[in-house]
PDB file of C-alpha atoms in Angstrom:
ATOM      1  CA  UNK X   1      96.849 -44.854  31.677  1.00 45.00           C
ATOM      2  CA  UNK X   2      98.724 -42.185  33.422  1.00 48.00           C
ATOM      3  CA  UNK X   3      99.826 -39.563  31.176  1.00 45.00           C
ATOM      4  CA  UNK X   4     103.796 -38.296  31.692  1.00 59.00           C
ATOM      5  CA  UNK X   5     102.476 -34.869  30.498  1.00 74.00           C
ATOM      6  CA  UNK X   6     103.013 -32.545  32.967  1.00 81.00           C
ATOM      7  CA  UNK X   7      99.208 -30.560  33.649  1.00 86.00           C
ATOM      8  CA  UNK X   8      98.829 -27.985  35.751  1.00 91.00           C
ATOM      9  CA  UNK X   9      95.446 -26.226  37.184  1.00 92.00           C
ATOM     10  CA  UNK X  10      94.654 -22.732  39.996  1.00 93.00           C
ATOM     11  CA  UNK X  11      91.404 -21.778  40.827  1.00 92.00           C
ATOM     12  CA  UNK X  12      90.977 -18.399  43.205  1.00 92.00           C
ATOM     13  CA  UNK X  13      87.936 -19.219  45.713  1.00 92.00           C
ATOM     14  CA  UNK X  14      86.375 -17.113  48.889  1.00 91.00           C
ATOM     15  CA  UNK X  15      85.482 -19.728  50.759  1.00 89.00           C
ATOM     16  CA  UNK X  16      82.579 -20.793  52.461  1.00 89.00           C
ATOM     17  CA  UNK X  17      80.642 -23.163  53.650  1.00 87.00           C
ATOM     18  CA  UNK X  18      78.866 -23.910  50.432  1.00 88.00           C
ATOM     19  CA  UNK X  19      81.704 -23.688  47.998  1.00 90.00           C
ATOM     20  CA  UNK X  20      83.962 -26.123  50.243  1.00 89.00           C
ATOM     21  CA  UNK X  21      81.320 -28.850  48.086  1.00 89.00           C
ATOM     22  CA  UNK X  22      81.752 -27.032  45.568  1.00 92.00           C
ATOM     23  CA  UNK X  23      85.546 -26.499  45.077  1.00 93.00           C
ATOM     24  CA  UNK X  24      85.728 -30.568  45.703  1.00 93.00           C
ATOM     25  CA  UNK X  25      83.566 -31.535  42.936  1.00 93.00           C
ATOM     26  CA  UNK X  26      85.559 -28.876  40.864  1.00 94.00           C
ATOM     27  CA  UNK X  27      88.932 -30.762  41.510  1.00 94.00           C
ATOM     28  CA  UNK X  28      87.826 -33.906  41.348  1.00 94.00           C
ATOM     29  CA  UNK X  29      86.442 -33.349  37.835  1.00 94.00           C
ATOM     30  CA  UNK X  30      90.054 -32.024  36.643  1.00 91.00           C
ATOM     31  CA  UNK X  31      91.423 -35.287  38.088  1.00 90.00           C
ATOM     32  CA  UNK X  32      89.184 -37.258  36.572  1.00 90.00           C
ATOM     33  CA  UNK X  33      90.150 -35.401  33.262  1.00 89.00           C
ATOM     34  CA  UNK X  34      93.739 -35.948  34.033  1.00 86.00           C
ATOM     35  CA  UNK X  35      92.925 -39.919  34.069  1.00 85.00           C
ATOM     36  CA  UNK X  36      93.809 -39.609  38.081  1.00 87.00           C
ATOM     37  CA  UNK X  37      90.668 -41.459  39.736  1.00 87.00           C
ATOM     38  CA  UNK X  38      92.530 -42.956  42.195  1.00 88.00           C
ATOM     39  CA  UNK X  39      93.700 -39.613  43.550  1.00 90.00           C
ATOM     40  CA  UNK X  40      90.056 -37.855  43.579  1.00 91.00           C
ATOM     41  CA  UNK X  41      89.260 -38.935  47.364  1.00 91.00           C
ATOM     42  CA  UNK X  42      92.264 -38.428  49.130  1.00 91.00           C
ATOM     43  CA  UNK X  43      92.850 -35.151  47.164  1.00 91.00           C
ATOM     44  CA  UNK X  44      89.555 -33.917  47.699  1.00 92.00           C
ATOM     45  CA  UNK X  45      89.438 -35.136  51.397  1.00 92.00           C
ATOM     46  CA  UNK X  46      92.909 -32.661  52.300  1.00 90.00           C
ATOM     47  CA  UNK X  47      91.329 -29.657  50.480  1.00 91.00           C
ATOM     48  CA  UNK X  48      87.848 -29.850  52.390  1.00 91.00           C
ATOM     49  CA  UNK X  49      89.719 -30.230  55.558  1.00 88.00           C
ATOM     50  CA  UNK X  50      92.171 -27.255  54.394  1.00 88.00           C
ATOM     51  CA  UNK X  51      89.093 -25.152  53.205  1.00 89.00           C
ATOM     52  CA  UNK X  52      86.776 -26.018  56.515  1.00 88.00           C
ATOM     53  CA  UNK X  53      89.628 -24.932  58.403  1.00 84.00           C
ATOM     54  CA  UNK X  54      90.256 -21.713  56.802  1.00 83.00           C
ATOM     55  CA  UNK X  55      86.707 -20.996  57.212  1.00 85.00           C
ATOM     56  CA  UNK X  56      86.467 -21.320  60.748  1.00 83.00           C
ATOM     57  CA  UNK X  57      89.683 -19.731  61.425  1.00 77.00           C
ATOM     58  CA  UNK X  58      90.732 -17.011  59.069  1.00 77.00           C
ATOM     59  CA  UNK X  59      89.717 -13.460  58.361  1.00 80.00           C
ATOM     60  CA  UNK X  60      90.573 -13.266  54.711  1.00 81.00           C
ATOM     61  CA  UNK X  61      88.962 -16.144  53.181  1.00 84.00           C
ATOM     62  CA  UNK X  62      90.245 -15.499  49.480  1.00 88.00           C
ATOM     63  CA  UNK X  63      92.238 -18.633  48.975  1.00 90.00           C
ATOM     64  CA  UNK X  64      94.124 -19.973  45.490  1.00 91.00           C
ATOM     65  CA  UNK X  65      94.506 -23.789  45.019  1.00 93.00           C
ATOM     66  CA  UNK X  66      96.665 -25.075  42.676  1.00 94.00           C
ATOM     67  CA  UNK X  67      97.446 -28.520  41.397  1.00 93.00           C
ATOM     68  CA  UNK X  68     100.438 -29.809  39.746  1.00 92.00           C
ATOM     69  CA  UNK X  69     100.663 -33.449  38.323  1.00 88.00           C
ATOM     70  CA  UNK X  70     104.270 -34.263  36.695  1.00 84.00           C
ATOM     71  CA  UNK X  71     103.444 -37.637  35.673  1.00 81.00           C
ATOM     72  CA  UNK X  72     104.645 -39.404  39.169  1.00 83.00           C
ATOM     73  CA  UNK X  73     103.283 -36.808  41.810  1.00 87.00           C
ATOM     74  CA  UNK X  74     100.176 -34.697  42.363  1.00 90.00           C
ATOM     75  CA  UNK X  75     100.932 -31.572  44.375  1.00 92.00           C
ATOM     76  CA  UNK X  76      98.650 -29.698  45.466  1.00 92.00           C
ATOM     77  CA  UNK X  77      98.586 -26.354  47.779  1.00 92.00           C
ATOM     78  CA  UNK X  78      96.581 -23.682  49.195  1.00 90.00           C
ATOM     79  CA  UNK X  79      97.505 -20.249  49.144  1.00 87.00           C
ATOM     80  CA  UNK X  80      96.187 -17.106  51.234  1.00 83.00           C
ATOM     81  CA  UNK X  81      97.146 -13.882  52.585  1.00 79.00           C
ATOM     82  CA  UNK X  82      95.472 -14.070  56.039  1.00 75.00           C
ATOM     83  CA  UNK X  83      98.817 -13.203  58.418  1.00 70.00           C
ATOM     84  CA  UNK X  84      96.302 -14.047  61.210  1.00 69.00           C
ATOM     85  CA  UNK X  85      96.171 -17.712  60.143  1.00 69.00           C
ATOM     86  CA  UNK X  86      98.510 -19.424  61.520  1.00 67.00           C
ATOM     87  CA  UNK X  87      99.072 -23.156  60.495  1.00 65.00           C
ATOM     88  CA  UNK X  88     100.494 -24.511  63.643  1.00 65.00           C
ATOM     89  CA  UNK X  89      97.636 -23.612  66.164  1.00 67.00           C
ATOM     90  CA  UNK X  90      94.886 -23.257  63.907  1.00 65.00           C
ATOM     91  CA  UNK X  91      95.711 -25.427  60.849  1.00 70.00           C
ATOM     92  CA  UNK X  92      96.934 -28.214  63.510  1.00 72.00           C
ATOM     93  CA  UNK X  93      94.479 -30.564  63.335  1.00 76.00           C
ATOM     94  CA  UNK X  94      93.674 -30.708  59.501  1.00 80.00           C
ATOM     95  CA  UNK X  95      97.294 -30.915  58.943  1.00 81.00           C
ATOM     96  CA  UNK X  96      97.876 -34.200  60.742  1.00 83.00           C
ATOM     97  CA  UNK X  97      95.559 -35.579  59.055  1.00 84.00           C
ATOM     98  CA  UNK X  98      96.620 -34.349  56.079  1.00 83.00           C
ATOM     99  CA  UNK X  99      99.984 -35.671  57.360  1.00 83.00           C
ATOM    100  CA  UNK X 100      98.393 -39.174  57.591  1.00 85.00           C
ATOM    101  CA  UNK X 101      97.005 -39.700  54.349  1.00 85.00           C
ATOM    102  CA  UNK X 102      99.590 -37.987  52.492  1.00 86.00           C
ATOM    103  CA  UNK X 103     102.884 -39.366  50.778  1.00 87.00           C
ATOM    104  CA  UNK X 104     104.629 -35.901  51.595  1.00 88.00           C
ATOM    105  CA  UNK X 105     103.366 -32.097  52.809  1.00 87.00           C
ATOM    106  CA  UNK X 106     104.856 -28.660  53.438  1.00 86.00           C
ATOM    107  CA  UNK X 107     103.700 -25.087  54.828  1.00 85.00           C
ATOM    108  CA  UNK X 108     106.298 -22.062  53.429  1.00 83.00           C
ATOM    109  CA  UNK X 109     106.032 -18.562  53.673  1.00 76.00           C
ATOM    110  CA  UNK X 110     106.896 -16.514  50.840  1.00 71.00           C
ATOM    111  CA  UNK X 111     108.657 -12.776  51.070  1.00 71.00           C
ATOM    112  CA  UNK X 112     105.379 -12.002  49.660  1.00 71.00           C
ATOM    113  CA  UNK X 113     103.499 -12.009  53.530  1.00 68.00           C
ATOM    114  CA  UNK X 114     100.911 -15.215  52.779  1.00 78.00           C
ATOM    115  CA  UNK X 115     101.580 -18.932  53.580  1.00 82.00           C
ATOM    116  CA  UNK X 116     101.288 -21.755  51.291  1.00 85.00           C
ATOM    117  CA  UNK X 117     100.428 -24.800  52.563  1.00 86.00           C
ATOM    118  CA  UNK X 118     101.073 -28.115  50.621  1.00 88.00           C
ATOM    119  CA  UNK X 119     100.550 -31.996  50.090  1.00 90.00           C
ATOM    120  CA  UNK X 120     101.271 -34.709  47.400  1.00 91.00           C
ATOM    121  CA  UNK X 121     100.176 -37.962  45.933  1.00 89.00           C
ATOM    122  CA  UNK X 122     102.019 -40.184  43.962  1.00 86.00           C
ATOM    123  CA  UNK X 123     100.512 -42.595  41.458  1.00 75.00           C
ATOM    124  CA  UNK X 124     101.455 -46.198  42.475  1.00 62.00           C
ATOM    125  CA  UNK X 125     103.350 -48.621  40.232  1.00 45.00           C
ATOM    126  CA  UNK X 126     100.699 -51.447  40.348  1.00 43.00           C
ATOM    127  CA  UNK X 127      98.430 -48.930  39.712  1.00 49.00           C
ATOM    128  CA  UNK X 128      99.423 -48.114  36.171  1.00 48.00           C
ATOM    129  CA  UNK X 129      98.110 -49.723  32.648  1.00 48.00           C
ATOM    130  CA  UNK X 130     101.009 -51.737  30.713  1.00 49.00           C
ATOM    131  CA  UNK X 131     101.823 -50.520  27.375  1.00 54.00           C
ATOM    132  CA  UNK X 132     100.576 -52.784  24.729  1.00 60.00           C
ATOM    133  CA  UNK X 133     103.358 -52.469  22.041  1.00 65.00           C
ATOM    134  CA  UNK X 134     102.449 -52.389  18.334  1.00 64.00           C
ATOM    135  CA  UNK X 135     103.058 -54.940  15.479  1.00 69.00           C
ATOM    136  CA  UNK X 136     105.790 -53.621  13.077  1.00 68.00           C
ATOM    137  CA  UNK X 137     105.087 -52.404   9.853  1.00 66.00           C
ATOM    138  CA  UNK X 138     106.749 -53.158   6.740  1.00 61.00           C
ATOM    139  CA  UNK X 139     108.386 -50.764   4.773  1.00 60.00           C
ATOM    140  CA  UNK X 140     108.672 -50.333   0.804  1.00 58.00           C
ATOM    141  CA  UNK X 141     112.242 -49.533   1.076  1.00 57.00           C
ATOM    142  CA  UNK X 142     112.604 -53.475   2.351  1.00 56.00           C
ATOM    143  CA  UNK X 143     110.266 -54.982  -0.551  1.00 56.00           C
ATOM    144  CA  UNK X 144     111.584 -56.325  -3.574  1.00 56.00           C
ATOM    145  CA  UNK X 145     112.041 -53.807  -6.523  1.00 56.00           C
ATOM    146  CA  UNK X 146     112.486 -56.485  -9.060  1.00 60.00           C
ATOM    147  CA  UNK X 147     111.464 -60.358 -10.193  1.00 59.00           C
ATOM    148  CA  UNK X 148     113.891 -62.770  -8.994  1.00 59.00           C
ATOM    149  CA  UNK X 149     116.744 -63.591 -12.072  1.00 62.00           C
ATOM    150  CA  UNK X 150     117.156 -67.449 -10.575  1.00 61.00           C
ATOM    151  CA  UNK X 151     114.639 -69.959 -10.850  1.00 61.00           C
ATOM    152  CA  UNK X 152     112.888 -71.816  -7.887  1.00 58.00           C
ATOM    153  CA  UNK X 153     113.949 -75.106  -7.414  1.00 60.00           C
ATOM    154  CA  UNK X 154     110.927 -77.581  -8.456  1.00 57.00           C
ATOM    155  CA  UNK X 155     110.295 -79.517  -5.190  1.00 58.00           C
ATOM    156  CA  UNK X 156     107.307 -81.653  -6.725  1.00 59.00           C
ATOM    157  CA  UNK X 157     107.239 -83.879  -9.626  1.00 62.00           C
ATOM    158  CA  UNK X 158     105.341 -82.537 -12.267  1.00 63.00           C
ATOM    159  CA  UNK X 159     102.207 -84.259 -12.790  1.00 62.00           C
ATOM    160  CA  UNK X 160     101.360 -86.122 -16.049  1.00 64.00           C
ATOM    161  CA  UNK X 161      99.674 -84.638 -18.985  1.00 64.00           C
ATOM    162  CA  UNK X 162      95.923 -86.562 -18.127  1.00 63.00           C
ATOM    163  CA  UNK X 163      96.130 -86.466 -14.431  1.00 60.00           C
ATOM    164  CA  UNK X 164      94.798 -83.265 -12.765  1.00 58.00           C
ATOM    165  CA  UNK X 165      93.365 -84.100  -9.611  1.00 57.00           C
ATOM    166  CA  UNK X 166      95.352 -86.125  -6.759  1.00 57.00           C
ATOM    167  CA  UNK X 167      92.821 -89.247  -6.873  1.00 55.00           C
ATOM    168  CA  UNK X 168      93.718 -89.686 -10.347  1.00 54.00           C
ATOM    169  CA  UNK X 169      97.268 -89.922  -9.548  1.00 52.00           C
ATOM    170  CA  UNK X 170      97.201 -92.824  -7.047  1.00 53.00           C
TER     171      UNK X 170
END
């Protein structure tokens, strides 16, 4: 079922070639955790293209990923402080696809000098367990506290002294 409570997870990485396999298992498992299956490939498939590009094309490879799921959308984004990286010649062909598979993304720059660069998921509605709602309980306060004062009508006639069993009464 997917959870309404918001979770939130950053991991700091220098990348390289070997820890772009890395990084993906490492989100995929917090997904996973988050009860987001449906989310692992497309998820992991925008941060391998974001991480193989920042490994070919930027000088600083310390990067910080962070995801963010609020109980309708995953976000997640990259963050660096390469100011040699720049998104729309060198990023330009991860971020279409990224574009493509994506329900939204973003690239900002902070005052702070570094770029964040952004995309998001959203859980679909057929995708989602029904809840299965619980049989009430009953409560003391409800429950008689005394025997009843009136008697029960008698709705059978009684049966005679000798007769006990119903063959002996036809």
């Amino acid at each position: 079922m997917k959870t309404a409570v918001p979770c939130y997870y950053h991991l700091d990485v220098e990348v390289s070639p070997e820890r772009v396999g890395q990084v993906s298992r490492i989100l995929a498992a917090h997904l996973r955790y988050w009860d987001l299956d449906n989310l692992v490939d497309p998820v992991c498939r925008g941060a391998e293209l974001l991480l193989h590009a920042i490994d070919q094309h930027a000088t600083d490879k310390h990067t910080s990923i962070e995801m963010w799921w609020n109980g309708q959308h995953l976000i997640t984004a990259f963050g660096d402080d390469d100011p040699d990286l720049r998104p729309d010649q060198d990023l330009r062909s991860a971020l279409a696809d990224i574009a493509a598979m994506s329900d939204g993304w973003g690239c900002c720059a902070p005052d702070t000098g570094s770029k964040i660069i952004w995309f998001s998921q959203r859980a679909r509605a057929g995708e989602r367990v029904p809840l299965v709602p619980l049989p009430p309980e009953p409560f003391l306060s409800t429950g008689l506290t005394e025997p009843r004062r009136h008697r029960v009508a008698v709705l059978a006639t009684p049966v005679p002294a000798g007769e006990t069993t119903l063959e002996g009464r036809r």
